[in-house]
Amino acid sequence: MTKVHRTLNPMTRRKVAAEVRAHCCNLWNGDKCLMLDDGTEHRCPQLDADSIRCSWFRDAVLPGNPVLEAEVNGGEGLKKCLVCHKPFNSTSNNAKYCAMCAKVIQRKQQAEYAKRKRGSTYVAIVEK
């Protein structure tokens, strides 16, 4: 399967470079790549690239950050949370909230439902 090389915008390039520096096991000595080790030091090609050039990064590092992966792959499945407005990776077409906001919203909705349910069954006894 061939991957389409998409040109990354400057913000995404910075995120990719940060991900390389934080999680790539082949990066050493600041910006050198072990995968290209042939006796001379080579700078990591992914740090300066305007697309995903390193197959190790694409296959091993990028899946660890699904939001960045969706952003790099063209935003397929990427949605914005209605509460915090951060992008999140959605697996369904009904998702409105990221995982953190979904927990909070669900607790609020359950509390409101329980309150309504308790309110309708409460009967006040009025003495004459």
mmCIF file of N, CA and C in Angstrom:
data_model
loop_
_atom_site.group_PDB
_atom_site.id
_atom_site.type_symbol
_atom_site.label_atom_id
_atom_site.label_comp_id
_atom_site.label_asym_id
_atom_site.label_seq_id
_atom_site.Cartn_x
_atom_site.Cartn_y
_atom_site.Cartn_z
ATOM 1 N N MET A 1 0.841 -1.176 0.000
ATOM 2 C CA MET A 1 0.000 0.000 0.000
ATOM 3 C C MET A 1 0.884 1.237 0.000
ATOM 4 N N THR A 2 0.654 2.116 -0.909
ATOM 5 C CA THR A 2 1.451 3.337 -0.980
ATOM 6 C C THR A 2 0.759 4.440 -0.202
ATOM 7 N N LYS A 3 1.554 5.218 0.464
ATOM 8 C CA LYS A 3 1.033 6.333 1.245
ATOM 9 C C LYS A 3 1.112 7.598 0.403
ATOM 10 N N VAL A 4 0.110 8.436 0.523
ATOM 11 C CA VAL A 4 0.097 9.718 -0.165
ATOM 12 C C VAL A 4 0.904 10.697 0.677
ATOM 13 N N HIS A 5 1.848 11.387 0.048
ATOM 14 C CA HIS A 5 2.655 12.372 0.759
ATOM 15 C C HIS A 5 1.945 13.714 0.705
ATOM 16 N N ARG A 6 1.401 14.117 1.822
ATOM 17 C CA ARG A 6 0.717 15.402 1.923
ATOM 18 C C ARG A 6 1.686 16.447 2.433
ATOM 19 N N THR A 7 1.581 17.633 1.914
ATOM 20 C CA THR A 7 2.395 18.737 2.398
ATOM 21 C C THR A 7 1.806 19.221 3.717
ATOM 22 N N LEU A 8 2.666 19.343 4.715
ATOM 23 C CA LEU A 8 2.225 19.745 6.046
ATOM 24 C C LEU A 8 2.277 21.259 6.180
ATOM 25 N N ASN A 9 1.299 21.823 6.870
ATOM 26 C CA ASN A 9 1.342 23.255 7.135
ATOM 27 C C ASN A 9 2.351 23.515 8.256
ATOM 28 N N PRO A 10 2.789 24.749 8.460
ATOM 29 C CA PRO A 10 3.839 25.032 9.444
ATOM 30 C C PRO A 10 3.507 24.580 10.869
ATOM 31 N N MET A 11 2.254 24.718 11.286
ATOM 32 C CA MET A 11 1.885 24.303 12.636
ATOM 33 C C MET A 11 2.002 22.789 12.797
ATOM 34 N N THR A 12 1.557 22.051 11.795
ATOM 35 C CA THR A 12 1.653 20.594 11.841
ATOM 36 C C THR A 12 3.101 20.150 11.780
ATOM 37 N N ARG A 13 3.929 20.845 11.001
ATOM 38 C CA ARG A 13 5.365 20.526 10.951
ATOM 39 C C ARG A 13 6.001 20.649 12.321
ATOM 40 N N ARG A 14 5.632 21.708 13.060
ATOM 41 C CA ARG A 14 6.175 21.884 14.409
ATOM 42 C C ARG A 14 5.713 20.762 15.335
ATOM 43 N N LYS A 15 4.450 20.349 15.209
ATOM 44 C CA LYS A 15 3.942 19.255 16.031
ATOM 45 C C LYS A 15 4.654 17.944 15.710
ATOM 46 N N VAL A 16 4.902 17.694 14.418
ATOM 47 C CA VAL A 16 5.604 16.481 14.002
ATOM 48 C C VAL A 16 7.035 16.492 14.530
ATOM 49 N N ALA A 17 7.709 17.617 14.427
ATOM 50 C CA ALA A 17 9.084 17.710 14.933
ATOM 51 C C ALA A 17 9.124 17.498 16.440
ATOM 52 N N ALA A 18 8.149 18.038 17.155
ATOM 53 C CA ALA A 18 8.084 17.840 18.606
ATOM 54 C C ALA A 18 7.839 16.372 18.939
ATOM 55 N N GLU A 19 7.001 15.725 18.162
ATOM 56 C CA GLU A 19 6.723 14.297 18.376
ATOM 57 C C GLU A 19 7.965 13.459 18.096
ATOM 58 N N VAL A 20 8.723 13.817 17.064
ATOM 59 C CA VAL A 20 9.977 13.115 16.757
ATOM 60 C C VAL A 20 10.941 13.262 17.927
ATOM 61 N N ARG A 21 11.101 14.483 18.408
ATOM 62 C CA ARG A 21 12.044 14.723 19.505
ATOM 63 C C ARG A 21 11.615 14.030 20.799
ATOM 64 N N ALA A 22 10.320 13.914 21.015
ATOM 65 C CA ALA A 22 9.826 13.333 22.254
ATOM 66 C C ALA A 22 9.763 11.807 22.232
ATOM 67 N N HIS A 23 9.454 11.197 21.071
ATOM 68 C CA HIS A 23 9.126 9.773 21.073
ATOM 69 C C HIS A 23 9.895 8.890 20.101
ATOM 70 N N CYS A 24 10.694 9.440 19.213
ATOM 71 C CA CYS A 24 11.398 8.584 18.250
ATOM 72 C C CYS A 24 12.618 7.950 18.910
ATOM 73 N N CYS A 25 12.665 6.626 18.880
ATOM 74 C CA CYS A 25 13.774 5.912 19.529
ATOM 75 C C CYS A 25 15.037 5.928 18.671
ATOM 76 N N ASN A 26 14.951 6.338 17.422
ATOM 77 C CA ASN A 26 16.117 6.389 16.547
ATOM 78 C C ASN A 26 16.804 7.745 16.548
ATOM 79 N N LEU A 27 16.297 8.673 17.309
ATOM 80 C CA LEU A 27 16.904 10.008 17.388
ATOM 81 C C LEU A 27 17.907 10.017 18.532
ATOM 82 N N TRP A 28 19.105 10.466 18.264
ATOM 83 C CA TRP A 28 20.111 10.549 19.310
ATOM 84 C C TRP A 28 20.955 11.792 19.107
ATOM 85 N N ASN A 29 21.555 12.228 20.166
ATOM 86 C CA ASN A 29 22.468 13.375 20.123
ATOM 87 C C ASN A 29 21.765 14.622 19.580
ATOM 88 N N GLY A 30 20.497 14.788 19.957
ATOM 89 C CA GLY A 30 19.769 15.988 19.580
ATOM 90 C C GLY A 30 19.016 15.900 18.279
ATOM 91 N N ASP A 31 19.719 15.603 17.174
ATOM 92 C CA ASP A 31 19.033 15.594 15.880
ATOM 93 C C ASP A 31 19.606 14.573 14.906
ATOM 94 N N LYS A 32 20.341 13.609 15.389
ATOM 95 C CA LYS A 32 20.942 12.583 14.522
ATOM 96 C C LYS A 32 20.044 11.355 14.455
ATOM 97 N N CYS A 33 20.045 10.693 13.299
ATOM 98 C CA CYS A 33 19.177 9.536 13.067
ATOM 99 C C CYS A 33 20.002 8.252 13.045
ATOM 100 N N LEU A 34 19.628 7.279 13.884
ATOM 101 C CA LEU A 34 20.317 5.992 13.908
ATOM 102 C C LEU A 34 19.982 5.136 12.688
ATOM 103 N N MET A 35 18.819 5.335 12.100
ATOM 104 C CA MET A 35 18.417 4.546 10.940
ATOM 105 C C MET A 35 19.315 4.822 9.733
ATOM 106 N N LEU A 36 19.894 5.993 9.681
ATOM 107 C CA LEU A 36 20.752 6.374 8.552
ATOM 108 C C LEU A 36 22.231 6.192 8.868
ATOM 109 N N ASP A 37 22.540 5.447 9.929
ATOM 110 C CA ASP A 37 23.926 5.297 10.384
ATOM 111 C C ASP A 37 24.722 4.429 9.408
ATOM 112 N N ASP A 38 25.646 5.059 8.712
ATOM 113 C CA ASP A 38 26.537 4.341 7.803
ATOM 114 C C ASP A 38 27.991 4.693 8.097
ATOM 115 N N GLY A 39 28.261 5.112 9.316
ATOM 116 C CA GLY A 39 29.605 5.515 9.703
ATOM 117 C C GLY A 39 29.743 7.020 9.828
ATOM 118 N N THR A 40 28.854 7.746 9.190
ATOM 119 C CA THR A 40 28.844 9.197 9.331
ATOM 120 C C THR A 40 27.520 9.627 9.950
ATOM 121 N N GLU A 41 27.526 10.760 10.594
ATOM 122 C CA GLU A 41 26.307 11.241 11.242
ATOM 123 C C GLU A 41 25.413 11.939 10.222
ATOM 124 N N HIS A 42 24.138 11.607 10.262
ATOM 125 C CA HIS A 42 23.154 12.232 9.379
ATOM 126 C C HIS A 42 22.051 12.853 10.229
ATOM 127 N N ARG A 43 21.639 14.036 9.847
ATOM 128 C CA ARG A 43 20.535 14.704 10.539
ATOM 129 C C ARG A 43 19.229 13.981 10.203
ATOM 130 N N CYS A 44 18.345 13.904 11.161
ATOM 131 C CA CYS A 44 17.048 13.255 10.964
ATOM 132 C C CYS A 44 16.293 13.968 9.839
ATOM 133 N N PRO A 45 15.901 13.247 8.799
ATOM 134 C CA PRO A 45 15.218 13.893 7.671
ATOM 135 C C PRO A 45 13.815 14.384 8.024
ATOM 136 N N GLN A 46 13.214 13.807 9.058
ATOM 137 C CA GLN A 46 11.849 14.183 9.406
ATOM 138 C C GLN A 46 11.780 15.548 10.085
ATOM 139 N N LEU A 47 12.866 15.987 10.720
ATOM 140 C CA LEU A 47 12.845 17.261 11.432
ATOM 141 C C LEU A 47 12.694 18.453 10.498
ATOM 142 N N ASP A 48 13.194 18.351 9.269
ATOM 143 C CA ASP A 48 13.132 19.453 8.315
ATOM 144 C C ASP A 48 12.150 19.230 7.178
ATOM 145 N N ALA A 49 11.477 18.088 7.166
ATOM 146 C CA ALA A 49 10.621 17.735 6.023
ATOM 147 C C ALA A 49 9.276 18.442 6.078
ATOM 148 N N ASP A 50 8.737 18.709 4.890
ATOM 149 C CA ASP A 50 7.416 19.316 4.807
ATOM 150 C C ASP A 50 6.332 18.265 4.555
ATOM 151 N N SER A 51 6.713 16.980 4.635
ATOM 152 C CA SER A 51 5.776 15.865 4.564
ATOM 153 C C SER A 51 6.370 14.733 5.402
ATOM 154 N N ILE A 52 5.649 13.638 5.537
ATOM 155 C CA ILE A 52 6.158 12.507 6.315
ATOM 156 C C ILE A 52 7.130 11.738 5.430
ATOM 157 N N ARG A 53 8.415 11.811 5.767
ATOM 158 C CA ARG A 53 9.454 11.165 4.972
ATOM 159 C C ARG A 53 9.962 9.879 5.605
ATOM 160 N N CYS A 54 9.894 9.797 6.921
ATOM 161 C CA CYS A 54 10.484 8.672 7.650
ATOM 162 C C CYS A 54 9.433 7.580 7.850
ATOM 163 N N SER A 55 9.695 6.400 7.311
ATOM 164 C CA SER A 55 8.734 5.310 7.449
ATOM 165 C C SER A 55 8.651 4.827 8.901
ATOM 166 N N TRP A 56 9.761 4.906 9.642
ATOM 167 C CA TRP A 56 9.735 4.520 11.045
ATOM 168 C C TRP A 56 8.801 5.452 11.830
ATOM 169 N N PHE A 57 8.903 6.731 11.592
ATOM 170 C CA PHE A 57 8.029 7.686 12.265
ATOM 171 C C PHE A 57 6.571 7.425 11.904
ATOM 172 N N ARG A 58 6.293 7.226 10.629
ATOM 173 C CA ARG A 58 4.917 7.012 10.163
ATOM 174 C C ARG A 58 4.318 5.728 10.740
ATOM 175 N N ASP A 59 5.110 4.647 10.808
ATOM 176 C CA ASP A 59 4.571 3.353 11.215
ATOM 177 C C ASP A 59 4.642 3.085 12.711
ATOM 178 N N ALA A 60 5.642 3.658 13.401
ATOM 179 C CA ALA A 60 5.834 3.316 14.809
ATOM 180 C C ALA A 60 5.532 4.451 15.780
ATOM 181 N N VAL A 61 5.838 5.679 15.418
ATOM 182 C CA VAL A 61 5.690 6.797 16.349
ATOM 183 C C VAL A 61 4.343 7.493 16.182
ATOM 184 N N LEU A 62 3.957 7.766 14.968
ATOM 185 C CA LEU A 62 2.735 8.531 14.701
ATOM 186 C C LEU A 62 1.456 7.873 15.231
ATOM 187 N N PRO A 63 1.292 6.549 15.181
ATOM 188 C CA PRO A 63 0.071 5.947 15.743
ATOM 189 C C PRO A 63 -0.099 6.176 17.247
ATOM 190 N N GLY A 64 0.957 6.540 17.936
ATOM 191 C CA GLY A 64 0.862 6.835 19.363
ATOM 192 C C GLY A 64 0.142 8.140 19.650
ATOM 193 N N ASN A 65 -0.013 8.989 18.649
ATOM 194 C CA ASN A 65 -0.731 10.258 18.797
ATOM 195 C C ASN A 65 -1.830 10.291 17.729
ATOM 196 N N PRO A 66 -3.021 9.747 18.028
ATOM 197 C CA PRO A 66 -4.056 9.632 16.996
ATOM 198 C C PRO A 66 -4.557 10.963 16.450
ATOM 199 N N VAL A 67 -4.533 11.998 17.268
ATOM 200 C CA VAL A 67 -4.994 13.306 16.785
ATOM 201 C C VAL A 67 -4.025 13.841 15.730
ATOM 202 N N LEU A 68 -2.724 13.762 16.015
ATOM 203 C CA LEU A 68 -1.725 14.207 15.044
ATOM 204 C C LEU A 68 -1.747 13.322 13.806
ATOM 205 N N GLU A 69 -1.955 12.034 13.992
ATOM 206 C CA GLU A 69 -2.023 11.119 12.851
ATOM 207 C C GLU A 69 -3.182 11.488 11.928
ATOM 208 N N ALA A 70 -4.338 11.790 12.503
ATOM 209 C CA ALA A 70 -5.485 12.190 11.691
ATOM 210 C C ALA A 70 -5.222 13.519 10.998
ATOM 211 N N GLU A 71 -4.541 14.431 11.694
ATOM 212 C CA GLU A 71 -4.217 15.732 11.102
ATOM 213 C C GLU A 71 -3.253 15.572 9.933
ATOM 214 N N VAL A 72 -2.267 14.699 10.088
ATOM 215 C CA VAL A 72 -1.280 14.462 9.029
ATOM 216 C C VAL A 72 -1.923 13.751 7.845
ATOM 217 N N ASN A 73 -2.834 12.829 8.119
ATOM 218 C CA ASN A 73 -3.469 12.061 7.051
ATOM 219 C C ASN A 73 -4.647 12.771 6.410
ATOM 220 N N GLY A 74 -4.800 14.043 6.653
ATOM 221 C CA GLY A 74 -5.822 14.817 5.975
ATOM 222 C C GLY A 74 -7.058 15.093 6.799
ATOM 223 N N GLY A 75 -7.017 14.829 8.087
ATOM 224 C CA GLY A 75 -8.148 15.155 8.931
ATOM 225 C C GLY A 75 -9.298 14.175 8.864
ATOM 226 N N GLU A 76 -9.083 12.995 8.296
ATOM 227 C CA GLU A 76 -10.142 12.004 8.213
ATOM 228 C C GLU A 76 -10.444 11.488 9.618
ATOM 229 N N GLY A 77 -11.699 11.626 10.047
ATOM 230 C CA GLY A 77 -12.091 11.173 11.367
ATOM 231 C C GLY A 77 -11.791 12.169 12.468
ATOM 232 N N LEU A 78 -11.267 13.327 12.126
ATOM 233 C CA LEU A 78 -10.913 14.334 13.113
ATOM 234 C C LEU A 78 -12.071 15.305 13.269
ATOM 235 N N LYS A 79 -12.529 15.480 14.509
ATOM 236 C CA LYS A 79 -13.619 16.404 14.801
ATOM 237 C C LYS A 79 -13.174 17.372 15.878
ATOM 238 N N LYS A 80 -13.954 18.458 16.059
ATOM 239 C CA LYS A 80 -13.681 19.431 17.108
ATOM 240 C C LYS A 80 -14.696 19.267 18.221
ATOM 241 N N CYS A 81 -14.212 19.257 19.451
ATOM 242 C CA CYS A 81 -15.068 19.141 20.624
ATOM 243 C C CYS A 81 -15.913 20.407 20.754
ATOM 244 N N LEU A 82 -17.199 20.243 21.053
ATOM 245 C CA LEU A 82 -18.090 21.383 21.186
ATOM 246 C C LEU A 82 -17.838 22.177 22.470
ATOM 247 N N VAL A 83 -17.190 21.572 23.455
ATOM 248 C CA VAL A 83 -16.940 22.241 24.730
ATOM 249 C C VAL A 83 -15.582 22.949 24.732
ATOM 250 N N CYS A 84 -14.510 22.185 24.507
ATOM 251 C CA CYS A 84 -13.157 22.757 24.615
ATOM 252 C C CYS A 84 -12.573 23.163 23.262
ATOM 253 N N HIS A 85 -13.214 22.804 22.167
ATOM 254 C CA HIS A 85 -12.808 23.159 20.804
ATOM 255 C C HIS A 85 -11.469 22.549 20.386
ATOM 256 N N LYS A 86 -11.037 21.503 21.057
ATOM 257 C CA LYS A 86 -9.809 20.811 20.668
ATOM 258 C C LYS A 86 -10.164 19.691 19.696
ATOM 259 N N PRO A 87 -9.270 19.388 18.737
ATOM 260 C CA PRO A 87 -9.565 18.290 17.815
ATOM 261 C C PRO A 87 -9.435 16.944 18.519
ATOM 262 N N PHE A 88 -10.291 15.995 18.139
ATOM 263 C CA PHE A 88 -10.198 14.647 18.679
ATOM 264 C C PHE A 88 -10.516 13.649 17.585
ATOM 265 N N ASN A 89 -10.003 12.447 17.769
ATOM 266 C CA ASN A 89 -10.191 11.389 16.796
ATOM 267 C C ASN A 89 -11.512 10.697 17.072
ATOM 268 N N SER A 90 -12.428 10.728 16.123
ATOM 269 C CA SER A 90 -13.762 10.181 16.305
ATOM 270 C C SER A 90 -13.890 8.844 15.590
ATOM 271 N N THR A 91 -14.522 7.892 16.273
ATOM 272 C CA THR A 91 -14.772 6.599 15.648
ATOM 273 C C THR A 91 -16.220 6.457 15.205
ATOM 274 N N SER A 92 -17.075 7.413 15.583
ATOM 275 C CA SER A 92 -18.467 7.350 15.154
ATOM 276 C C SER A 92 -18.880 8.697 14.572
ATOM 277 N N ASN A 93 -19.980 8.698 13.842
ATOM 278 C CA ASN A 93 -20.421 9.945 13.245
ATOM 279 C C ASN A 93 -21.260 10.777 14.215
ATOM 280 N N ASN A 94 -21.592 10.236 15.402
ATOM 281 C CA ASN A 94 -22.400 10.958 16.384
ATOM 282 C C ASN A 94 -21.564 11.669 17.448
ATOM 283 N N ALA A 95 -20.276 11.467 17.460
ATOM 284 C CA ALA A 95 -19.429 12.033 18.516
ATOM 285 C C ALA A 95 -19.423 13.559 18.442
ATOM 286 N N LYS A 96 -19.631 14.195 19.604
ATOM 287 C CA LYS A 96 -19.617 15.648 19.678
ATOM 288 C C LYS A 96 -18.524 16.163 20.594
ATOM 289 N N TYR A 97 -18.069 15.302 21.521
ATOM 290 C CA TYR A 97 -17.148 15.746 22.560
ATOM 291 C C TYR A 97 -15.909 14.852 22.593
ATOM 292 N N CYS A 98 -14.794 15.430 23.046
ATOM 293 C CA CYS A 98 -13.589 14.634 23.262
ATOM 294 C C CYS A 98 -13.810 13.750 24.486
ATOM 295 N N ALA A 99 -12.904 12.835 24.758
ATOM 296 C CA ALA A 99 -13.085 11.868 25.840
ATOM 297 C C ALA A 99 -13.222 12.546 27.204
ATOM 298 N N MET A 100 -12.421 13.563 27.467
ATOM 299 C CA MET A 100 -12.476 14.239 28.766
ATOM 300 C C MET A 100 -13.790 14.999 28.939
ATOM 301 N N CYS A 101 -14.195 15.742 27.937
ATOM 302 C CA CYS A 101 -15.438 16.519 28.026
ATOM 303 C C CYS A 101 -16.658 15.601 28.020
ATOM 304 N N ALA A 102 -16.571 14.464 27.326
ATOM 305 C CA ALA A 102 -17.699 13.536 27.261
ATOM 306 C C ALA A 102 -18.047 13.004 28.643
ATOM 307 N N LYS A 103 -17.044 12.731 29.464
ATOM 308 C CA LYS A 103 -17.298 12.248 30.823
ATOM 309 C C LYS A 103 -18.042 13.300 31.641
ATOM 310 N N VAL A 104 -17.602 14.552 31.541
ATOM 311 C CA VAL A 104 -18.233 15.637 32.290
ATOM 312 C C VAL A 104 -19.666 15.852 31.811
ATOM 313 N N ILE A 105 -19.864 15.898 30.518
ATOM 314 C CA ILE A 105 -21.196 16.109 29.946
ATOM 315 C C ILE A 105 -22.127 14.965 30.332
ATOM 316 N N GLN A 106 -21.641 13.733 30.285
ATOM 317 C CA GLN A 106 -22.477 12.588 30.623
ATOM 318 C C GLN A 106 -22.908 12.647 32.095
ATOM 319 N N ARG A 107 -22.011 13.023 32.980
ATOM 320 C CA ARG A 107 -22.369 13.145 34.403
ATOM 321 C C ARG A 107 -23.435 14.224 34.600
ATOM 322 N N LYS A 108 -23.295 15.357 33.909
ATOM 323 C CA LYS A 108 -24.288 16.428 34.021
ATOM 324 C C LYS A 108 -25.645 15.965 33.505
ATOM 325 N N GLN A 109 -25.652 15.283 32.368
ATOM 326 C CA GLN A 109 -26.907 14.813 31.790
ATOM 327 C C GLN A 109 -27.576 13.778 32.687
ATOM 328 N N GLN A 110 -26.777 12.884 33.285
ATOM 329 C CA GLN A 110 -27.344 11.893 34.187
ATOM 330 C C GLN A 110 -27.917 12.548 35.435
ATOM 331 N N ALA A 111 -27.244 13.572 35.956
ATOM 332 C CA ALA A 111 -27.735 14.280 37.131
ATOM 333 C C ALA A 111 -29.048 14.999 36.819
ATOM 334 N N GLU A 112 -29.133 15.631 35.663
ATOM 335 C CA GLU A 112 -30.368 16.309 35.263
ATOM 336 C C GLU A 112 -31.510 15.313 35.080
ATOM 337 N N TYR A 113 -31.215 14.180 34.486
ATOM 338 C CA TYR A 113 -32.236 13.145 34.296
ATOM 339 C C TYR A 113 -32.745 12.640 35.647
ATOM 340 N N ALA A 114 -31.821 12.359 36.554
ATOM 341 C CA ALA A 114 -32.219 11.869 37.875
ATOM 342 C C ALA A 114 -33.030 12.921 38.620
ATOM 343 N N LYS A 115 -32.660 14.162 38.487
ATOM 344 C CA LYS A 115 -33.391 15.254 39.141
ATOM 345 C C LYS A 115 -34.812 15.349 38.587
ATOM 346 N N ARG A 116 -34.961 15.272 37.269
ATOM 347 C CA ARG A 116 -36.288 15.304 36.654
ATOM 348 C C ARG A 116 -37.122 14.096 37.089
ATOM 349 N N LYS A 117 -36.481 12.947 37.149
ATOM 350 C CA LYS A 117 -37.191 11.725 37.517
ATOM 351 C C LYS A 117 -37.655 11.797 38.972
ATOM 352 N N ARG A 118 -36.794 12.267 39.853
ATOM 353 C CA ARG A 118 -37.183 12.425 41.259
ATOM 354 C C ARG A 118 -38.288 13.468 41.405
ATOM 355 N N GLY A 119 -38.233 14.522 40.638
ATOM 356 C CA GLY A 119 -39.226 15.586 40.714
ATOM 357 C C GLY A 119 -40.605 15.141 40.300
ATOM 358 N N SER A 120 -40.719 14.226 39.355
ATOM 359 C CA SER A 120 -42.022 13.819 38.885
ATOM 360 C C SER A 120 -42.676 12.798 39.805
ATOM 361 N N THR A 121 -41.891 12.087 40.619
ATOM 362 C CA THR A 121 -42.481 11.088 41.492
ATOM 363 C C THR A 121 -42.724 11.631 42.906
ATOM 364 N N TYR A 122 -42.263 12.806 43.174
ATOM 365 C CA TYR A 122 -42.440 13.389 44.502
ATOM 366 C C TYR A 122 -43.867 13.899 44.642
ATOM 367 N N VAL A 123 -44.556 13.444 45.684
ATOM 368 C CA VAL A 123 -45.916 13.861 45.939
ATOM 369 C C VAL A 123 -45.948 14.579 47.282
ATOM 370 N N ALA A 124 -46.425 15.790 47.281
ATOM 371 C CA ALA A 124 -46.519 16.552 48.525
ATOM 372 C C ALA A 124 -47.843 16.236 49.209
ATOM 373 N N ILE A 125 -47.778 15.982 50.486
ATOM 374 C CA ILE A 125 -48.997 15.723 51.260
ATOM 375 C C ILE A 125 -49.415 17.036 51.897
ATOM 376 N N VAL A 126 -50.597 17.457 51.563
ATOM 377 C CA VAL A 126 -51.102 18.724 52.060
ATOM 378 C C VAL A 126 -52.209 18.422 53.057
ATOM 379 N N GLU A 127 -52.082 18.947 54.251
ATOM 380 C CA GLU A 127 -53.116 18.754 55.261
ATOM 381 C C GLU A 127 -54.172 19.831 55.134
ATOM 382 N N LYS A 128 -55.404 19.436 55.411
ATOM 383 C CA LYS A 128 -56.507 20.395 55.330
ATOM 384 C C LYS A 128 -56.907 20.857 56.695
#
